[in-house]
């Protein structure tokens, strides 16, 4: 599981670097150089290094920052993982939507065809009824003649 987290973490960092051209390696080495010179990083106001950090030695500060970085990398990897999962879900939903729309179009065509056939059969039925009435009248007239 730890190995999996490392892979995810590295993956997340790679994605971040691709997205915004940010290099963690460069950033870490800059922070390490500042610490070796005895200068704390600019972001100490952000509580990146606790107040006790002023009394920490450079090595301890580096270890602290690396631990903080690992946690951040894991968080980033988790966010990247969740984003990819959501992308897959979206792709799946888009495919389902497209299939549903195609099915809907097909059903609309079928309904339209059935409606026009229904109209045709109504007209044929009306014509047959008229012929039947005409034949009935002829039968009645012939019946009178034959009496």
PDB file of N, CA, C and O in Angstrom, residues 42-86:
ATOM      1  N   UNK A  42      10.492  32.000   2.647  1.00  0.00           N
ATOM      2  CA  UNK A  42       9.622  33.186   2.659  1.00  0.00           C
ATOM      3  C   UNK A  42       8.286  32.894   3.320  1.00  0.00           C
ATOM      4  O   UNK A  42       7.640  33.777   3.839  1.00  0.00           O
ATOM      5  N   UNK A  43       7.857  31.629   3.252  1.00  0.00           N
ATOM      6  CA  UNK A  43       6.495  31.309   3.651  1.00  0.00           C
ATOM      7  C   UNK A  43       6.371  30.976   5.132  1.00  0.00           C
ATOM      8  O   UNK A  43       5.400  30.363   5.532  1.00  0.00           O
ATOM      9  N   UNK A  44       7.341  31.378   5.965  1.00  0.00           N
ATOM     10  CA  UNK A  44       7.217  31.028   7.383  1.00  0.00           C
ATOM     11  C   UNK A  44       5.995  31.689   8.021  1.00  0.00           C
ATOM     12  O   UNK A  44       5.465  31.195   8.998  1.00  0.00           O
ATOM     13  N   UNK A  45       5.538  32.810   7.456  1.00  0.00           N
ATOM     14  CA  UNK A  45       4.341  33.468   7.978  1.00  0.00           C
ATOM     15  C   UNK A  45       3.102  32.602   7.792  1.00  0.00           C
ATOM     16  O   UNK A  45       2.101  32.788   8.442  1.00  0.00           O
ATOM     17  N   UNK A  46       3.148  31.658   6.830  1.00  0.00           N
ATOM     18  CA  UNK A  46       2.008  30.787   6.550  1.00  0.00           C
ATOM     19  C   UNK A  46       1.934  29.619   7.522  1.00  0.00           C
ATOM     20  O   UNK A  46       1.195  28.676   7.289  1.00  0.00           O
ATOM     21  N   UNK A  47       2.734  29.638   8.597  1.00  0.00           N
ATOM     22  CA  UNK A  47       2.795  28.520   9.539  1.00  0.00           C
ATOM     23  C   UNK A  47       3.315  27.262   8.877  1.00  0.00           C
ATOM     24  O   UNK A  47       2.970  26.155   9.282  1.00  0.00           O
ATOM     25  N   UNK A  48       4.096  27.403   7.820  1.00  0.00           N
ATOM     26  CA  UNK A  48       4.701  26.226   7.192  1.00  0.00           C
ATOM     27  C   UNK A  48       5.661  25.603   8.192  1.00  0.00           C
ATOM     28  O   UNK A  48       5.674  24.399   8.406  1.00  0.00           O
ATOM     29  N   UNK A  49       6.469  26.457   8.817  1.00  0.00           N
ATOM     30  CA  UNK A  49       7.329  26.004   9.901  1.00  0.00           C
ATOM     31  C   UNK A  49       6.762  26.632  11.171  1.00  0.00           C
ATOM     32  O   UNK A  49       6.550  27.835  11.235  1.00  0.00           O
ATOM     33  N   UNK A  50       6.466  25.797  12.183  1.00  0.00           N
ATOM     34  CA  UNK A  50       5.894  26.351  13.405  1.00  0.00           C
ATOM     35  C   UNK A  50       6.838  27.358  14.063  1.00  0.00           C
ATOM     36  O   UNK A  50       8.015  27.418  13.731  1.00  0.00           O
ATOM     37  N   UNK A  51       6.306  28.120  15.036  1.00  0.00           N
ATOM     38  CA  UNK A  51       7.115  29.154  15.709  1.00  0.00           C
ATOM     39  C   UNK A  51       8.406  28.571  16.278  1.00  0.00           C
ATOM     40  O   UNK A  51       9.438  29.221  16.287  1.00  0.00           O
ATOM     41  N   UNK A  52       8.330  27.326  16.736  1.00  0.00           N
ATOM     42  CA  UNK A  52       9.515  26.663  17.291  1.00  0.00           C
ATOM     43  C   UNK A  52      10.592  26.499  16.229  1.00  0.00           C
ATOM     44  O   UNK A  52      11.754  26.219  16.537  1.00  0.00           O
ATOM     45  N   UNK A  53      10.227  26.690  14.967  1.00  0.00           N
ATOM     46  CA  UNK A  53      11.164  26.530  13.844  1.00  0.00           C
ATOM     47  C   UNK A  53      12.363  27.444  13.962  1.00  0.00           C
ATOM     48  O   UNK A  53      13.442  27.130  13.452  1.00  0.00           O
ATOM     49  N   UNK A  54      12.174  28.590  14.624  1.00  0.00           N
ATOM     50  CA  UNK A  54      13.293  29.517  14.781  1.00  0.00           C
ATOM     51  C   UNK A  54      14.415  28.886  15.601  1.00  0.00           C
ATOM     52  O   UNK A  54      15.580  29.175  15.399  1.00  0.00           O
ATOM     53  N   UNK A  55      14.026  28.017  16.555  1.00  0.00           N
ATOM     54  CA  UNK A  55      15.040  27.360  17.379  1.00  0.00           C
ATOM     55  C   UNK A  55      15.544  26.064  16.732  1.00  0.00           C
ATOM     56  O   UNK A  55      16.494  25.465  17.200  1.00  0.00           O
ATOM     57  N   UNK A  56      14.867  25.593  15.663  1.00  0.00           N
ATOM     58  CA  UNK A  56      15.261  24.348  14.994  1.00  0.00           C
ATOM     59  C   UNK A  56      16.560  24.552  14.232  1.00  0.00           C
ATOM     60  O   UNK A  56      16.776  25.611  13.652  1.00  0.00           O
ATOM     61  N   UNK A  57      17.365  23.510  14.190  1.00  0.00           N
ATOM     62  CA  UNK A  57      18.562  23.574  13.351  1.00  0.00           C
ATOM     63  C   UNK A  57      18.170  23.384  11.895  1.00  0.00           C
ATOM     64  O   UNK A  57      17.062  22.952  11.592  1.00  0.00           O
ATOM     65  N   UNK A  58      19.096  23.702  10.984  1.00  0.00           N
ATOM     66  CA  UNK A  58      18.822  23.596   9.541  1.00  0.00           C
ATOM     67  C   UNK A  58      18.421  22.174   9.169  1.00  0.00           C
ATOM     68  O   UNK A  58      17.466  21.970   8.414  1.00  0.00           O
ATOM     69  N   UNK A  59      19.125  21.153   9.692  1.00  0.00           N
ATOM     70  CA  UNK A  59      18.805  19.756   9.347  1.00  0.00           C
ATOM     71  C   UNK A  59      17.389  19.403   9.790  1.00  0.00           C
ATOM     72  O   UNK A  59      16.646  18.782   9.043  1.00  0.00           O
ATOM     73  N   UNK A  60      17.031  19.831  11.001  1.00  0.00           N
ATOM     74  CA  UNK A  60      15.698  19.531  11.527  1.00  0.00           C
ATOM     75  C   UNK A  60      14.630  20.220  10.668  1.00  0.00           C
ATOM     76  O   UNK A  60      13.582  19.650  10.381  1.00  0.00           O
ATOM     77  N   UNK A  61      14.925  21.455  10.259  1.00  0.00           N
ATOM     78  CA  UNK A  61      13.972  22.193   9.412  1.00  0.00           C
ATOM     79  C   UNK A  61      13.803  21.488   8.077  1.00  0.00           C
ATOM     80  O   UNK A  61      12.688  21.381   7.563  1.00  0.00           O
ATOM     81  N   UNK A  62      14.911  20.998   7.522  1.00  0.00           N
ATOM     82  CA  UNK A  62      14.835  20.272   6.239  1.00  0.00           C
ATOM     83  C   UNK A  62      13.983  19.017   6.415  1.00  0.00           C
ATOM     84  O   UNK A  62      13.105  18.727   5.594  1.00  0.00           O
ATOM     85  N   UNK A  63      14.232  18.264   7.508  1.00  0.00           N
ATOM     86  CA  UNK A  63      13.444  17.044   7.757  1.00  0.00           C
ATOM     87  C   UNK A  63      11.962  17.392   7.907  1.00  0.00           C
ATOM     88  O   UNK A  63      11.096  16.727   7.360  1.00  0.00           O
ATOM     89  N   UNK A  64      11.686  18.467   8.654  1.00  0.00           N
ATOM     90  CA  UNK A  64      10.297  18.907   8.860  1.00  0.00           C
ATOM     91  C   UNK A  64       9.637  19.250   7.529  1.00  0.00           C
ATOM     92  O   UNK A  64       8.531  18.812   7.234  1.00  0.00           O
ATOM     93  N   UNK A  65      10.351  20.031   6.713  1.00  0.00           N
ATOM     94  CA  UNK A  65       9.797  20.442   5.411  1.00  0.00           C
ATOM     95  C   UNK A  65       9.581  19.249   4.488  1.00  0.00           C
ATOM     96  O   UNK A  65       8.596  19.181   3.761  1.00  0.00           O
ATOM     97  N   UNK A  66      10.519  18.287   4.529  1.00  0.00           N
ATOM     98  CA  UNK A  66      10.373  17.096   3.681  1.00  0.00           C
ATOM     99  C   UNK A  66       9.156  16.283   4.116  1.00  0.00           C
ATOM    100  O   UNK A  66       8.415  15.772   3.274  1.00  0.00           O
ATOM    101  N   UNK A  67       8.939  16.180   5.429  1.00  0.00           N
ATOM    102  CA  UNK A  67       7.762  15.454   5.936  1.00  0.00           C
ATOM    103  C   UNK A  67       6.490  16.166   5.488  1.00  0.00           C
ATOM    104  O   UNK A  67       5.536  15.549   5.019  1.00  0.00           O
ATOM    105  N   UNK A  68       6.504  17.490   5.627  1.00  0.00           N
ATOM    106  CA  UNK A  68       5.352  18.300   5.204  1.00  0.00           C
ATOM    107  C   UNK A  68       5.115  18.119   3.697  1.00  0.00           C
ATOM    108  O   UNK A  68       3.980  18.021   3.233  1.00  0.00           O
ATOM    109  N   UNK A  69       6.197  18.076   2.937  1.00  0.00           N
ATOM    110  CA  UNK A  69       6.119  17.891   1.486  1.00  0.00           C
ATOM    111  C   UNK A  69       5.506  16.535   1.154  1.00  0.00           C
ATOM    112  O   UNK A  69       4.654  16.440   0.270  1.00  0.00           O
ATOM    113  N   UNK A  70       5.928  15.479   1.887  1.00  0.00           N
ATOM    114  CA  UNK A  70       5.369  14.141   1.639  1.00  0.00           C
ATOM    115  C   UNK A  70       3.859  14.143   1.846  1.00  0.00           C
ATOM    116  O   UNK A  70       3.114  13.601   1.036  1.00  0.00           O
ATOM    117  N   UNK A  71       3.420  14.774   2.934  1.00  0.00           N
ATOM    118  CA  UNK A  71       1.973  14.846   3.218  1.00  0.00           C
ATOM    119  C   UNK A  71       1.264  15.596   2.094  1.00  0.00           C
ATOM    120  O   UNK A  71       0.221  15.168   1.593  1.00  0.00           O
ATOM    121  N   UNK A  72       1.848  16.716   1.663  1.00  0.00           N
ATOM    122  CA  UNK A  72       1.261  17.511   0.577  1.00  0.00           C
ATOM    123  C   UNK A  72       1.199  16.701  -0.716  1.00  0.00           C
ATOM    124  O   UNK A  72       0.203  16.744  -1.442  1.00  0.00           O
ATOM    125  N   UNK A  73       2.282  15.937  -0.993  1.00  0.00           N
ATOM    126  CA  UNK A  73       2.305  15.099  -2.200  1.00  0.00           C
ATOM    127  C   UNK A  73       1.207  14.044  -2.147  1.00  0.00           C
ATOM    128  O   UNK A  73       0.546  13.783  -3.143  1.00  0.00           O
ATOM    129  N   UNK A  74       1.014  13.448  -0.956  1.00  0.00           N
ATOM    130  CA  UNK A  74      -0.048  12.443  -0.821  1.00  0.00           C
ATOM    131  C   UNK A  74      -1.411  13.079  -1.050  1.00  0.00           C
ATOM    132  O   UNK A  74      -2.255  12.507  -1.735  1.00  0.00           O
ATOM    133  N   UNK A  75      -1.606  14.269  -0.458  1.00  0.00           N
ATOM    134  CA  UNK A  75      -2.880  14.982  -0.668  1.00  0.00           C
ATOM    135  C   UNK A  75      -3.096  15.269  -2.147  1.00  0.00           C
ATOM    136  O   UNK A  75      -4.183  15.068  -2.685  1.00  0.00           O
ATOM    137  N   UNK A  76      -2.032  15.743  -2.799  1.00  0.00           N
ATOM    138  CA  UNK A  76      -2.109  16.054  -4.227  1.00  0.00           C
ATOM    139  C   UNK A  76      -2.427  14.799  -5.039  1.00  0.00           C
ATOM    140  O   UNK A  76      -3.285  14.825  -5.921  1.00  0.00           O
ATOM    141  N   UNK A  77      -1.746  13.695  -4.695  1.00  0.00           N
ATOM    142  CA  UNK A  77      -1.987  12.432  -5.411  1.00  0.00           C
ATOM    143  C   UNK A  77      -3.439  12.007  -5.251  1.00  0.00           C
ATOM    144  O   UNK A  77      -4.063  11.549  -6.214  1.00  0.00           O
ATOM    145  N   UNK A  78      -3.974  12.187  -4.034  1.00  0.00           N
ATOM    146  CA  UNK A  78      -5.381  11.825  -3.802  1.00  0.00           C
ATOM    147  C   UNK A  78      -6.325  12.691  -4.627  1.00  0.00           C
ATOM    148  O   UNK A  78      -7.287  12.197  -5.202  1.00  0.00           O
ATOM    149  N   UNK A  79      -6.022  13.989  -4.707  1.00  0.00           N
ATOM    150  CA  UNK A  79      -6.855  14.901  -5.508  1.00  0.00           C
ATOM    151  C   UNK A  79      -6.787  14.516  -6.983  1.00  0.00           C
ATOM    152  O   UNK A  79      -7.810  14.456  -7.668  1.00  0.00           O
ATOM    153  N   UNK A  80      -5.566  14.236  -7.467  1.00  0.00           N
ATOM    154  CA  UNK A  80      -5.395  13.829  -8.875  1.00  0.00           C
ATOM    155  C   UNK A  80      -6.170  12.541  -9.140  1.00  0.00           C
ATOM    156  O   UNK A  80      -6.873  12.417 -10.148  1.00  0.00           O
ATOM    157  N   UNK A  81      -6.064  11.577  -8.197  1.00  0.00           N
ATOM    158  CA  UNK A  81      -6.773  10.305  -8.330  1.00  0.00           C
ATOM    159  C   UNK A  81      -8.278  10.542  -8.414  1.00  0.00           C
ATOM    160  O   UNK A  81      -8.954   9.992  -9.289  1.00  0.00           O
ATOM    161  N   UNK A  82      -8.801  11.386  -7.502  1.00  0.00           N
ATOM    162  CA  UNK A  82     -10.237  11.686  -7.493  1.00  0.00           C
ATOM    163  C   UNK A  82     -10.655  12.376  -8.792  1.00  0.00           C
ATOM    164  O   UNK A  82     -11.708  12.081  -9.346  1.00  0.00           O
ATOM    165  N   UNK A  83      -9.809  13.301  -9.278  1.00  0.00           N
ATOM    166  CA  UNK A  83     -10.115  13.990 -10.552  1.00  0.00           C
ATOM    167  C   UNK A  83     -10.193  13.001 -11.702  1.00  0.00           C
ATOM    168  O   UNK A  83     -11.099  13.078 -12.533  1.00  0.00           O
ATOM    169  N   UNK A  84      -9.245  12.077 -11.744  1.00  0.00           N
ATOM    170  CA  UNK A  84      -9.253  11.066 -12.823  1.00  0.00           C
ATOM    171  C   UNK A  84     -10.484  10.191 -12.722  1.00  0.00           C
ATOM    172  O   UNK A  84     -11.089   9.841 -13.732  1.00  0.00           O
ATOM    173  N   UNK A  85     -10.862   9.842 -11.460  1.00  0.00           N
ATOM    174  CA  UNK A  85     -12.057   9.027 -11.251  1.00  0.00           C
ATOM    175  C   UNK A  85     -13.288   9.777 -11.764  1.00  0.00           C
ATOM    176  O   UNK A  85     -14.127   9.211 -12.462  1.00  0.00           O
ATOM    177  N   UNK A  86     -13.366  11.083 -11.436  1.00  0.00           N
ATOM    178  CA  UNK A  86     -14.500  11.899 -11.886  1.00  0.00           C
ATOM    179  C   UNK A  86     -14.503  12.022 -13.412  1.00  0.00           C
ATOM    180  O   UNK A  86     -15.559  12.003 -14.040  1.00  0.00           O
TER     181      UNK A  86
END
